[in-house]
PDB file of C-alpha atoms in Angstrom:
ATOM      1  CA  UNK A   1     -40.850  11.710 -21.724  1.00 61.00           C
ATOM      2  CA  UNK A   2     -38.658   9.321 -23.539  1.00 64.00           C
ATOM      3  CA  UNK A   3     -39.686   6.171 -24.198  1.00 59.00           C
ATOM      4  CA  UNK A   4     -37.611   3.190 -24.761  1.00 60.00           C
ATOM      5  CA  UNK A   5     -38.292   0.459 -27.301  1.00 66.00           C
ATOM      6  CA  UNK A   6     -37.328  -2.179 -24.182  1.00 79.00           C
ATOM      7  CA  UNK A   7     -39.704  -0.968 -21.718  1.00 87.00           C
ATOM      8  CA  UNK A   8     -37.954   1.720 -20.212  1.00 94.00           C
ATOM      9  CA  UNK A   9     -38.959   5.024 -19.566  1.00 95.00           C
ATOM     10  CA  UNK A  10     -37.131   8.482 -18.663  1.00 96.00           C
ATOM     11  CA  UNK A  11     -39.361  11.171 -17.989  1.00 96.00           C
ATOM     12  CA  UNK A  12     -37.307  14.780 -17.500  1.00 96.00           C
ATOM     13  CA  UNK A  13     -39.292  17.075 -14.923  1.00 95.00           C
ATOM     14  CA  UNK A  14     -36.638  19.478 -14.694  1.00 93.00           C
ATOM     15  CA  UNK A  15     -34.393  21.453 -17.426  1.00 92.00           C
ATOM     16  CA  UNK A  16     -31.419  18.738 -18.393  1.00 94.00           C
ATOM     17  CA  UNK A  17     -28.495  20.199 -19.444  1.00 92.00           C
ATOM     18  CA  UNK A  18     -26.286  19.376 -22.419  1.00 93.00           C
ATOM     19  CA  UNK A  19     -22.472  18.389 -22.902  1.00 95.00           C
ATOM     20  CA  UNK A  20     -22.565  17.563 -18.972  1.00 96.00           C
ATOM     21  CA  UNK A  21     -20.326  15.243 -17.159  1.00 96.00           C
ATOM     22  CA  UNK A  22     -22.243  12.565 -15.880  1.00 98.00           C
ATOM     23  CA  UNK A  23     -22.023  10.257 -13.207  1.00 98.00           C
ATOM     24  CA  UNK A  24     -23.670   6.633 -12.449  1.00 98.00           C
ATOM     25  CA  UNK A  25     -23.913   5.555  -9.007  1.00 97.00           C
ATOM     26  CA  UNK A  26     -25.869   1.780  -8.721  1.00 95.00           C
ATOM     27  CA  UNK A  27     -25.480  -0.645  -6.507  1.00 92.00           C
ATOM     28  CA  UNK A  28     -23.344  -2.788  -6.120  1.00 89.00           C
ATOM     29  CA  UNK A  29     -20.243  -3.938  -4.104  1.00 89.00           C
ATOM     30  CA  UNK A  30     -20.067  -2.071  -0.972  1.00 89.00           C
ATOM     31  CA  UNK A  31     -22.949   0.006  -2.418  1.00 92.00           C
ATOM     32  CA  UNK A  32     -19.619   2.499  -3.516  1.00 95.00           C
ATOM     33  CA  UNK A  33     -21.924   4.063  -6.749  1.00 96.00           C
ATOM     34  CA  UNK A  34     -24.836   4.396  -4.463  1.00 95.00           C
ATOM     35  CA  UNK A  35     -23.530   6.146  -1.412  1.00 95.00           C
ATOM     36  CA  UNK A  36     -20.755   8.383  -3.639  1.00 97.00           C
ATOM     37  CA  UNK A  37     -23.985   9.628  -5.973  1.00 97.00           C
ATOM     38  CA  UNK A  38     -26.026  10.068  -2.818  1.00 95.00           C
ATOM     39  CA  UNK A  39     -22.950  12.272  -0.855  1.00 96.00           C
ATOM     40  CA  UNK A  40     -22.524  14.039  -4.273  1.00 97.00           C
ATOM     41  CA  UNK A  41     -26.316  15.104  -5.019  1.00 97.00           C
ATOM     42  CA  UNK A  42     -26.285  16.063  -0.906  1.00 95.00           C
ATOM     43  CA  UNK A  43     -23.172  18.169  -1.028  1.00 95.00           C
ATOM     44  CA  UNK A  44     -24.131  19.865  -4.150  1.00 95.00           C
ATOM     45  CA  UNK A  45     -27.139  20.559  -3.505  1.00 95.00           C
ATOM     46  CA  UNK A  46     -28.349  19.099  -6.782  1.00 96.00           C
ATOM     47  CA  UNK A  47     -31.643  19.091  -8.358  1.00 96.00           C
ATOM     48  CA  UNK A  48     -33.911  15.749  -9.269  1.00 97.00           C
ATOM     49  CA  UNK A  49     -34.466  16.402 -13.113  1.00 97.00           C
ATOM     50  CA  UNK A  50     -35.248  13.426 -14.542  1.00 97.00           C
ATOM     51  CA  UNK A  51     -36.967   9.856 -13.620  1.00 96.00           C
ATOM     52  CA  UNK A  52     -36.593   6.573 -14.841  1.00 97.00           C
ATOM     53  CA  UNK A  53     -39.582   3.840 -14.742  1.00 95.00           C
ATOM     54  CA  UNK A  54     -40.119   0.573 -15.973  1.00 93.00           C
ATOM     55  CA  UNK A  55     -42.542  -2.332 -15.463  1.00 92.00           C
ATOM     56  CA  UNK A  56     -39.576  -4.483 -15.048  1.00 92.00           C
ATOM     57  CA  UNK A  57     -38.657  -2.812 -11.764  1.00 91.00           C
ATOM     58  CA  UNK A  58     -39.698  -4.577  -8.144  1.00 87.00           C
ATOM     59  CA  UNK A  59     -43.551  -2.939  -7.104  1.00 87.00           C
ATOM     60  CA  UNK A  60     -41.890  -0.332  -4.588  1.00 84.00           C
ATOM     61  CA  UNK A  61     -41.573   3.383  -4.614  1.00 85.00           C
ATOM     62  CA  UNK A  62     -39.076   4.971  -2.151  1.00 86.00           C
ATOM     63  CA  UNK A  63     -40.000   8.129  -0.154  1.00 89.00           C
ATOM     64  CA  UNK A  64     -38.278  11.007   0.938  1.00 87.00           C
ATOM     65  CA  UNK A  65     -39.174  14.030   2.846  1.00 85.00           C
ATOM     66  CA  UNK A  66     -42.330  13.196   3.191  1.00 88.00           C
ATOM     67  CA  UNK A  67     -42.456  12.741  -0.755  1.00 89.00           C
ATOM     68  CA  UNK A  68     -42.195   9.118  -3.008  1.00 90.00           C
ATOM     69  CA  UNK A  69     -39.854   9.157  -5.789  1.00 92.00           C
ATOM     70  CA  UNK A  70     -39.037   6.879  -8.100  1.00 94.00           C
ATOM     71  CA  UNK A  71     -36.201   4.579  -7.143  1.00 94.00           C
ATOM     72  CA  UNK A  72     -33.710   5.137 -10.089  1.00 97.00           C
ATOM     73  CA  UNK A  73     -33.248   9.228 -10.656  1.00 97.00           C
ATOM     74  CA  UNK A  74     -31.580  12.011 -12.520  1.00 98.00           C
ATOM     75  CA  UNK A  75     -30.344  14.749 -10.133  1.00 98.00           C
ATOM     76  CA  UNK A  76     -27.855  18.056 -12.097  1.00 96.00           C
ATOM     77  CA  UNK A  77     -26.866  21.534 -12.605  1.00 91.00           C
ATOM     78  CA  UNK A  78     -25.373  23.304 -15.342  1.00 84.00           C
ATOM     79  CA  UNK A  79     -22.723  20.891 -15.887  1.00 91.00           C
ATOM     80  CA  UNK A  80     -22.689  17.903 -14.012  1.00 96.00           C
ATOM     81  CA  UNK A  81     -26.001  14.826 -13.858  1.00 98.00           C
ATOM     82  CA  UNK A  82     -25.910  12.435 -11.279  1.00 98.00           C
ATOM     83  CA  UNK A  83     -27.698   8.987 -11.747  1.00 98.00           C
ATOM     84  CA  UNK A  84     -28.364   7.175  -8.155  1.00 97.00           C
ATOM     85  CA  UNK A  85     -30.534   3.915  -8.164  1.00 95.00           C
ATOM     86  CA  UNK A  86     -31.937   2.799  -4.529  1.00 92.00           C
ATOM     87  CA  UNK A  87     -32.811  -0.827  -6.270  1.00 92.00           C
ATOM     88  CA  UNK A  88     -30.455  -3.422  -6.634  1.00 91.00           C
ATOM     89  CA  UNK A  89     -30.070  -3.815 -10.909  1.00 92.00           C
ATOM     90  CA  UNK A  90     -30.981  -7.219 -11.629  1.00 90.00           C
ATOM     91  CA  UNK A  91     -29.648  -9.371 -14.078  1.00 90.00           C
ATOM     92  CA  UNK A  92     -32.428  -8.758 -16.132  1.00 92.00           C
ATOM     93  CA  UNK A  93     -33.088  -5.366 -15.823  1.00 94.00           C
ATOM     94  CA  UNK A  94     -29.092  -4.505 -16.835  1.00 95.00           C
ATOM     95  CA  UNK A  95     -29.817  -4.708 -20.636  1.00 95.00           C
ATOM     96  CA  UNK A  96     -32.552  -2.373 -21.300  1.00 96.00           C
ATOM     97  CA  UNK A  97     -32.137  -0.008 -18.149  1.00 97.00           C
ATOM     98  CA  UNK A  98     -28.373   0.895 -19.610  1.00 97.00           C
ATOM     99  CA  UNK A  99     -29.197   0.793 -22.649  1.00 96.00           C
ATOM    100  CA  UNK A 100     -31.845   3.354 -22.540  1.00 96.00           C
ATOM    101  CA  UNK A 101     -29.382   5.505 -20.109  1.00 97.00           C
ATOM    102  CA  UNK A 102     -26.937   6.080 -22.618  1.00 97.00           C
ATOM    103  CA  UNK A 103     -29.246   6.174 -25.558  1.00 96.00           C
ATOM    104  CA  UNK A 104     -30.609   9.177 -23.407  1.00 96.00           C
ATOM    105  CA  UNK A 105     -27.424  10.588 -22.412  1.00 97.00           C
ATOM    106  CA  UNK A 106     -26.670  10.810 -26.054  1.00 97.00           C
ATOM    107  CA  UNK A 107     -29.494  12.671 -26.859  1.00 96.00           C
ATOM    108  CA  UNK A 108     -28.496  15.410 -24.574  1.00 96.00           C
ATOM    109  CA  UNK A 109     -24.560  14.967 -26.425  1.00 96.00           C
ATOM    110  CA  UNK A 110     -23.165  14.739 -22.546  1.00 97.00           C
ATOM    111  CA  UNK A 111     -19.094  15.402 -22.373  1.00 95.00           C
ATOM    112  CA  UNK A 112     -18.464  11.759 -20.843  1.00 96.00           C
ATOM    113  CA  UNK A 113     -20.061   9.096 -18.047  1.00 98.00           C
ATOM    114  CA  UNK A 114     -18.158   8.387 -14.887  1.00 98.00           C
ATOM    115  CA  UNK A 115     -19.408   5.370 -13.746  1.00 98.00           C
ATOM    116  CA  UNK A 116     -18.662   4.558 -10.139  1.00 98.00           C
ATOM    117  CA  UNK A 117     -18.382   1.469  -8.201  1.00 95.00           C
ATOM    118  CA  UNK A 118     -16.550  -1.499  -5.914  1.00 94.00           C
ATOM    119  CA  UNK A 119     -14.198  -3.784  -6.563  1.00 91.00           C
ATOM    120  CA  UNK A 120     -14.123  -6.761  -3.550  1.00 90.00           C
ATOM    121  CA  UNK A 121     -10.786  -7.023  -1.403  1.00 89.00           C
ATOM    122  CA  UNK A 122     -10.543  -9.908   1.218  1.00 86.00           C
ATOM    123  CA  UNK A 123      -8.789  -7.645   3.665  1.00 88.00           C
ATOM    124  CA  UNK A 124     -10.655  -4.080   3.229  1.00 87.00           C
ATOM    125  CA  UNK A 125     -10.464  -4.108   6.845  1.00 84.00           C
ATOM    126  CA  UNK A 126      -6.555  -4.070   7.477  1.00 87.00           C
ATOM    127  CA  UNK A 127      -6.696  -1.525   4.033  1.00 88.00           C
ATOM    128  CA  UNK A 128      -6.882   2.358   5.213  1.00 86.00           C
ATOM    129  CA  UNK A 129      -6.717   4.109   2.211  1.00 90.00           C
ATOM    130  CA  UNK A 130      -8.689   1.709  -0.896  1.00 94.00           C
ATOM    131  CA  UNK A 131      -6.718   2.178  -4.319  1.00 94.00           C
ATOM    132  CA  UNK A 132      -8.926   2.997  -7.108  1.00 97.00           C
ATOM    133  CA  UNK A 133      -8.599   1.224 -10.122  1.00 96.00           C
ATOM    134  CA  UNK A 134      -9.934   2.823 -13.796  1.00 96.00           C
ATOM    135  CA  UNK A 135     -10.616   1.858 -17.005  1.00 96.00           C
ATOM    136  CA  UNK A 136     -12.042   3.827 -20.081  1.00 95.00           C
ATOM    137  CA  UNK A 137     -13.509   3.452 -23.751  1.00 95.00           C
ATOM    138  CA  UNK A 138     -10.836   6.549 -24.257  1.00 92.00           C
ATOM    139  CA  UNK A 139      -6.836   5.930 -24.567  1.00 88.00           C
ATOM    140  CA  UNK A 140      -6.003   9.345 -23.301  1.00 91.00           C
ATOM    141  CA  UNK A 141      -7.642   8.099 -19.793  1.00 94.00           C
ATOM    142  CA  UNK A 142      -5.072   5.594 -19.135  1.00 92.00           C
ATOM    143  CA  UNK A 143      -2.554   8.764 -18.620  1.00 94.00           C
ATOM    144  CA  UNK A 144      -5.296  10.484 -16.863  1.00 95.00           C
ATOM    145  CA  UNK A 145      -5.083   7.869 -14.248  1.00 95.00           C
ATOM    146  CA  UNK A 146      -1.445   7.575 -13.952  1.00 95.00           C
ATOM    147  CA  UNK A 147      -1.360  11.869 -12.914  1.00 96.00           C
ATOM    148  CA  UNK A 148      -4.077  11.318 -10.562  1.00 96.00           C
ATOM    149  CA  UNK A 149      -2.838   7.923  -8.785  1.00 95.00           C
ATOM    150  CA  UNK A 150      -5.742   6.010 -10.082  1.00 96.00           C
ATOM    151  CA  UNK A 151      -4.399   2.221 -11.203  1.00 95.00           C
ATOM    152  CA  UNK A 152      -4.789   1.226 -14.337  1.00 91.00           C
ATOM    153  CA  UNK A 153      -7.119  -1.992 -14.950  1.00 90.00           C
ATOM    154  CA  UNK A 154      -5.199  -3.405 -17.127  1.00 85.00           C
ATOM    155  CA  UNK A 155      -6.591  -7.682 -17.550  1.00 82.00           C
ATOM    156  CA  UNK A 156      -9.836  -8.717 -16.004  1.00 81.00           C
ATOM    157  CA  UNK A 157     -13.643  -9.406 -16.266  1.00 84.00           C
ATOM    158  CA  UNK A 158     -16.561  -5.695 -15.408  1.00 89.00           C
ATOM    159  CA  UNK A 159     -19.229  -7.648 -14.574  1.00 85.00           C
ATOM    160  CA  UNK A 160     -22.484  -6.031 -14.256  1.00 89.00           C
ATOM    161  CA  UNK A 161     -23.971  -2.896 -15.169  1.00 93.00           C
ATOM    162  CA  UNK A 162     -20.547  -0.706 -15.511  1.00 93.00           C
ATOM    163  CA  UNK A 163     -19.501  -3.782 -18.429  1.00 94.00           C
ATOM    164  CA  UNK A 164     -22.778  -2.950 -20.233  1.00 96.00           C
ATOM    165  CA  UNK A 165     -22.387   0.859 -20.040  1.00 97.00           C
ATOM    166  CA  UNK A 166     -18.502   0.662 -21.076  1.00 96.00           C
ATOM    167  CA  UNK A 167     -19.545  -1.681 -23.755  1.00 96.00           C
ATOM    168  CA  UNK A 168     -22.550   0.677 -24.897  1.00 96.00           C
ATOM    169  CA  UNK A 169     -20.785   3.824 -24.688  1.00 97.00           C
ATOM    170  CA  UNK A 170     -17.896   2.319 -26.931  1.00 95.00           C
ATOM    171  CA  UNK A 171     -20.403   1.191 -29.711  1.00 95.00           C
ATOM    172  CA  UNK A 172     -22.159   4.925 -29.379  1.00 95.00           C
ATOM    173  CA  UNK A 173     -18.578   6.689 -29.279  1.00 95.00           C
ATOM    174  CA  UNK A 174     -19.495   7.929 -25.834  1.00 96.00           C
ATOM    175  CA  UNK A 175     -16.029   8.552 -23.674  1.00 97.00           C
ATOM    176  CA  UNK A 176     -16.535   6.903 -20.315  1.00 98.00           C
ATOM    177  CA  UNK A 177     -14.955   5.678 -17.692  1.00 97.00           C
ATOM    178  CA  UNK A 178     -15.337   2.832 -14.912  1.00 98.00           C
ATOM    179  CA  UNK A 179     -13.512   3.927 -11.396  1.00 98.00           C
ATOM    180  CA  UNK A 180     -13.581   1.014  -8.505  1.00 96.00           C
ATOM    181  CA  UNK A 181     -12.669   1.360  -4.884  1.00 96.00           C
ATOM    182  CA  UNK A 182     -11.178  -1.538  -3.252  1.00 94.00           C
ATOM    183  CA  UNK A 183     -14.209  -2.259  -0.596  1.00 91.00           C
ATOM    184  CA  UNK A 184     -16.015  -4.868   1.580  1.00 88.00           C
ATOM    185  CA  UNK A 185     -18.109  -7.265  -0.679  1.00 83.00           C
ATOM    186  CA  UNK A 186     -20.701  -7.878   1.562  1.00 82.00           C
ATOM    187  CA  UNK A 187     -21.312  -4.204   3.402  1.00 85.00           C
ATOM    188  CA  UNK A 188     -21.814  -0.766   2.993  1.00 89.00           C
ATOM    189  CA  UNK A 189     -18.304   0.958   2.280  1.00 91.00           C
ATOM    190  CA  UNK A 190     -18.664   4.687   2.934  1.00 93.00           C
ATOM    191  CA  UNK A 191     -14.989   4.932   3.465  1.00 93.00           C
ATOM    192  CA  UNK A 192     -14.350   3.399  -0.333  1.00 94.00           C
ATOM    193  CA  UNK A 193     -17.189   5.961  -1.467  1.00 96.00           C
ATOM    194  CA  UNK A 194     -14.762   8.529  -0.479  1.00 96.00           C
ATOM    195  CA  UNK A 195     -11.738   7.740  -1.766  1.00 96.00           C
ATOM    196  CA  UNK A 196     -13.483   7.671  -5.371  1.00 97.00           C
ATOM    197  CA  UNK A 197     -14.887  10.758  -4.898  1.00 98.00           C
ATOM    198  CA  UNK A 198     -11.192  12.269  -3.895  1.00 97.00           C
ATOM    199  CA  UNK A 199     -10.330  10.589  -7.720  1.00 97.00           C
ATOM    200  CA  UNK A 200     -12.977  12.301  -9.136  1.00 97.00           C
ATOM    201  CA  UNK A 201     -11.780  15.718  -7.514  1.00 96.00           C
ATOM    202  CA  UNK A 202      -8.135  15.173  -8.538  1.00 96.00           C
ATOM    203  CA  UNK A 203      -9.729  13.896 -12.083  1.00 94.00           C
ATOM    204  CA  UNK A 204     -11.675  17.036 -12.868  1.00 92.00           C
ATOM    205  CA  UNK A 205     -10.470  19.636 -10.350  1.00 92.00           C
ATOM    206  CA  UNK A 206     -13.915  19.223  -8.306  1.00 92.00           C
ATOM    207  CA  UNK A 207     -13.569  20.269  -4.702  1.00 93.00           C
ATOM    208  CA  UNK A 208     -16.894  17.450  -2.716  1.00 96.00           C
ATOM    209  CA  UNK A 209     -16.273  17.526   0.353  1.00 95.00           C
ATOM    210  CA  UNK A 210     -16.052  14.329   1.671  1.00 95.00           C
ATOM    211  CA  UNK A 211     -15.552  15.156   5.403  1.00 93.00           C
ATOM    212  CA  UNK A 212     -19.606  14.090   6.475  1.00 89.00           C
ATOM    213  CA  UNK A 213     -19.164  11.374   4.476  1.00 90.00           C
ATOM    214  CA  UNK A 214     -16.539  10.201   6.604  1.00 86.00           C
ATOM    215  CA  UNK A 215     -17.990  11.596   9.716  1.00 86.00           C
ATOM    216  CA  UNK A 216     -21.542   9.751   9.251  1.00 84.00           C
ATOM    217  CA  UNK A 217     -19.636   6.969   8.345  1.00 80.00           C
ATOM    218  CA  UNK A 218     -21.759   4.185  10.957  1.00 80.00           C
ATOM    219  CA  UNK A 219     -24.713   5.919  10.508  1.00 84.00           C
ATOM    220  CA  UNK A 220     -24.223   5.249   6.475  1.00 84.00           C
ATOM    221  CA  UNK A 221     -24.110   1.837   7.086  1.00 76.00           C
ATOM    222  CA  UNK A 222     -26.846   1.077   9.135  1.00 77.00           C
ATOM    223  CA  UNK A 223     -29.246   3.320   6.950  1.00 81.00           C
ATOM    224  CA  UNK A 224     -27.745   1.149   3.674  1.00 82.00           C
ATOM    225  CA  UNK A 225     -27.640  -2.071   4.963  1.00 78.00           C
ATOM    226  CA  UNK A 226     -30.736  -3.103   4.061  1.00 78.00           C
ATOM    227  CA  UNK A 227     -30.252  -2.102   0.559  1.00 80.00           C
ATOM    228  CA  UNK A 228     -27.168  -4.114   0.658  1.00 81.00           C
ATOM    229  CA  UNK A 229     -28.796  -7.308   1.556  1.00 74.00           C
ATOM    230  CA  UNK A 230     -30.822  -6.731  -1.401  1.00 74.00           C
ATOM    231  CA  UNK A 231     -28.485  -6.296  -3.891  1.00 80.00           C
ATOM    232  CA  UNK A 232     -26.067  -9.075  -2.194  1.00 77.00           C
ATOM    233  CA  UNK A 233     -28.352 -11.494  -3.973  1.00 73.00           C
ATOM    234  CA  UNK A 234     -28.083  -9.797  -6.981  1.00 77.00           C
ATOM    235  CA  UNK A 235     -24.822  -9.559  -6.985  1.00 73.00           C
ATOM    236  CA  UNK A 236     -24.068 -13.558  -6.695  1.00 68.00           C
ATOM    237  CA  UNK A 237     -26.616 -13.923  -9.522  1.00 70.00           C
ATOM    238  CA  UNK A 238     -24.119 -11.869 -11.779  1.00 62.00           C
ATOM    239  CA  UNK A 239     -20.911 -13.950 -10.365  1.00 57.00           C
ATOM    240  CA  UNK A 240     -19.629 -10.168  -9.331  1.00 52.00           C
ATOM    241  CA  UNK A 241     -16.838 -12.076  -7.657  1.00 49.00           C
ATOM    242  CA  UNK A 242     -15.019 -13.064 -10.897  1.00 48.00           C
ATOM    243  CA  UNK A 243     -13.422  -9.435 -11.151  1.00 51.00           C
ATOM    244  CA  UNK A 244      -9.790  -8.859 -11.540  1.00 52.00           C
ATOM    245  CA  UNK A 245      -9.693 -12.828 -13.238  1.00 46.00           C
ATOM    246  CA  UNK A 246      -7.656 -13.091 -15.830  1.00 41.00           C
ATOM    247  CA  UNK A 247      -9.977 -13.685 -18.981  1.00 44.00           C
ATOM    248  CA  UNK A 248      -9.168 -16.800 -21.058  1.00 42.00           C
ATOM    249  CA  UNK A 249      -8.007 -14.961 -24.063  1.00 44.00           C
ATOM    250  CA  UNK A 250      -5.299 -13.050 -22.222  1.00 45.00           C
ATOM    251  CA  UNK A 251      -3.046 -10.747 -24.525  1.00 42.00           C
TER     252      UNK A 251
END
């Protein structure tokens, strides 16, 4: 078990493998991180390996198969960890829970973190295809993006969770990466979920299938939706709508 100075605690119940490509999945716009993780661990079959804790996190433990679990988990094989949170991250909680994450990851001396998530277009509906948009602690991923059609964020504000990890990881020299799918603000986006995953599979030659993900697509929504109101709140607590601004200093 590792524990964290802030409260947090990883315990590994599983073996976790090192120099692994890892990717973060919490909630948060369209619940993108959370349902991409969740298709990911599914189609892979992956393993739970690790578990996070802390007495910072709401008094609820999620079940599955008959079986609780912690609500923030470690799931991997020999070269890939998957991080999937079923709690909305609270403004609070952001600090130490990400902190601890990549203090962890760096113990294990993972390749790079792929954090995954939404960014909020007013007319997802009319969009059929969302754009994903990338930014990285690593120069060389800026023409990683432009061979895999993956836009550039070039001026803005990461608010949230992903802006602590990408600030983390560059103070640790971690390489990681932040990719966004255009997607509805207030509900679940399976159909954004999917075209990130299709980035990540043109990224690092991966072949998820994303066809159940798009053929469960209404039953995705109705089984998130109530994690969505949750983290809705959250969300305007950490002004998740300033995104894409242009920050004062602009250069």
């Amino acid at each position: 078990m590792t524990k964290m100075d802030n409260g947090v605690e990883i315990k590994e119940i599983g073996n976790v493998p090192e120099n692994a490509n890892v990717i973060l999945g919490l909630p948060d716009v369209g619940l993108v991180g959370t349902i991409a993780a969740a298709h990911i661990i599914e189609e892979m079959n992956l393993k739970e390996i690790a578990q996070v804790d802390s007495r910072m996190f709401p008094p609820v433990m999620v079940v599955h198969k008959h079986m609780p679990k912690s609500p923030i988990r470690v799931y991997g094989n020999g070269n890939l960890l998957v991080i999937i949170s079923e709690i909305p991250i609270t403004p609070e909680l952001i600090n130490p829970l990400i902190e601890s994450i990549v203090e962890w990851l760096k113990s294990k001396n993972i390749n790079q973190l792929i954090s995954i998530g939404g960014i909020p277009h007013p007319k997802r509906m009319e969009i059929e295809k969302p754009r994903i948009y990338g930014i990285g602690t690593d120069k060389n991923f800026d023409k990683i993006f432009k061979k895999n059609d993956i836009n550039a964020f070039e001026e803005g504000l990461i608010v949230g969770p992903s802006g602590v990890m990408l600030k983390k990881c560059m103070l640790e020299g971690i390489k990681a990466m932040y990719l966004m799918a255009e997607s509805h603000y207030k509900y679940p986006d399976p159909g954004a979920a999917a075209s990130v995953i299709s980035a990540i599979n043109r990224i690092f030659g991966t072949k998820i299938s994303i066809k159940s993900l798009e053929e469960k697509e209404e039953e995705i929504r109705l089984t998130a939706r109530d994690l969505m109101k949750r983290t809705e709140n959250t969300l305007k607590e950490m002004q998740k709508t300033q995104e894409k601004e242009i920050p004062m200093m602009y250069r």
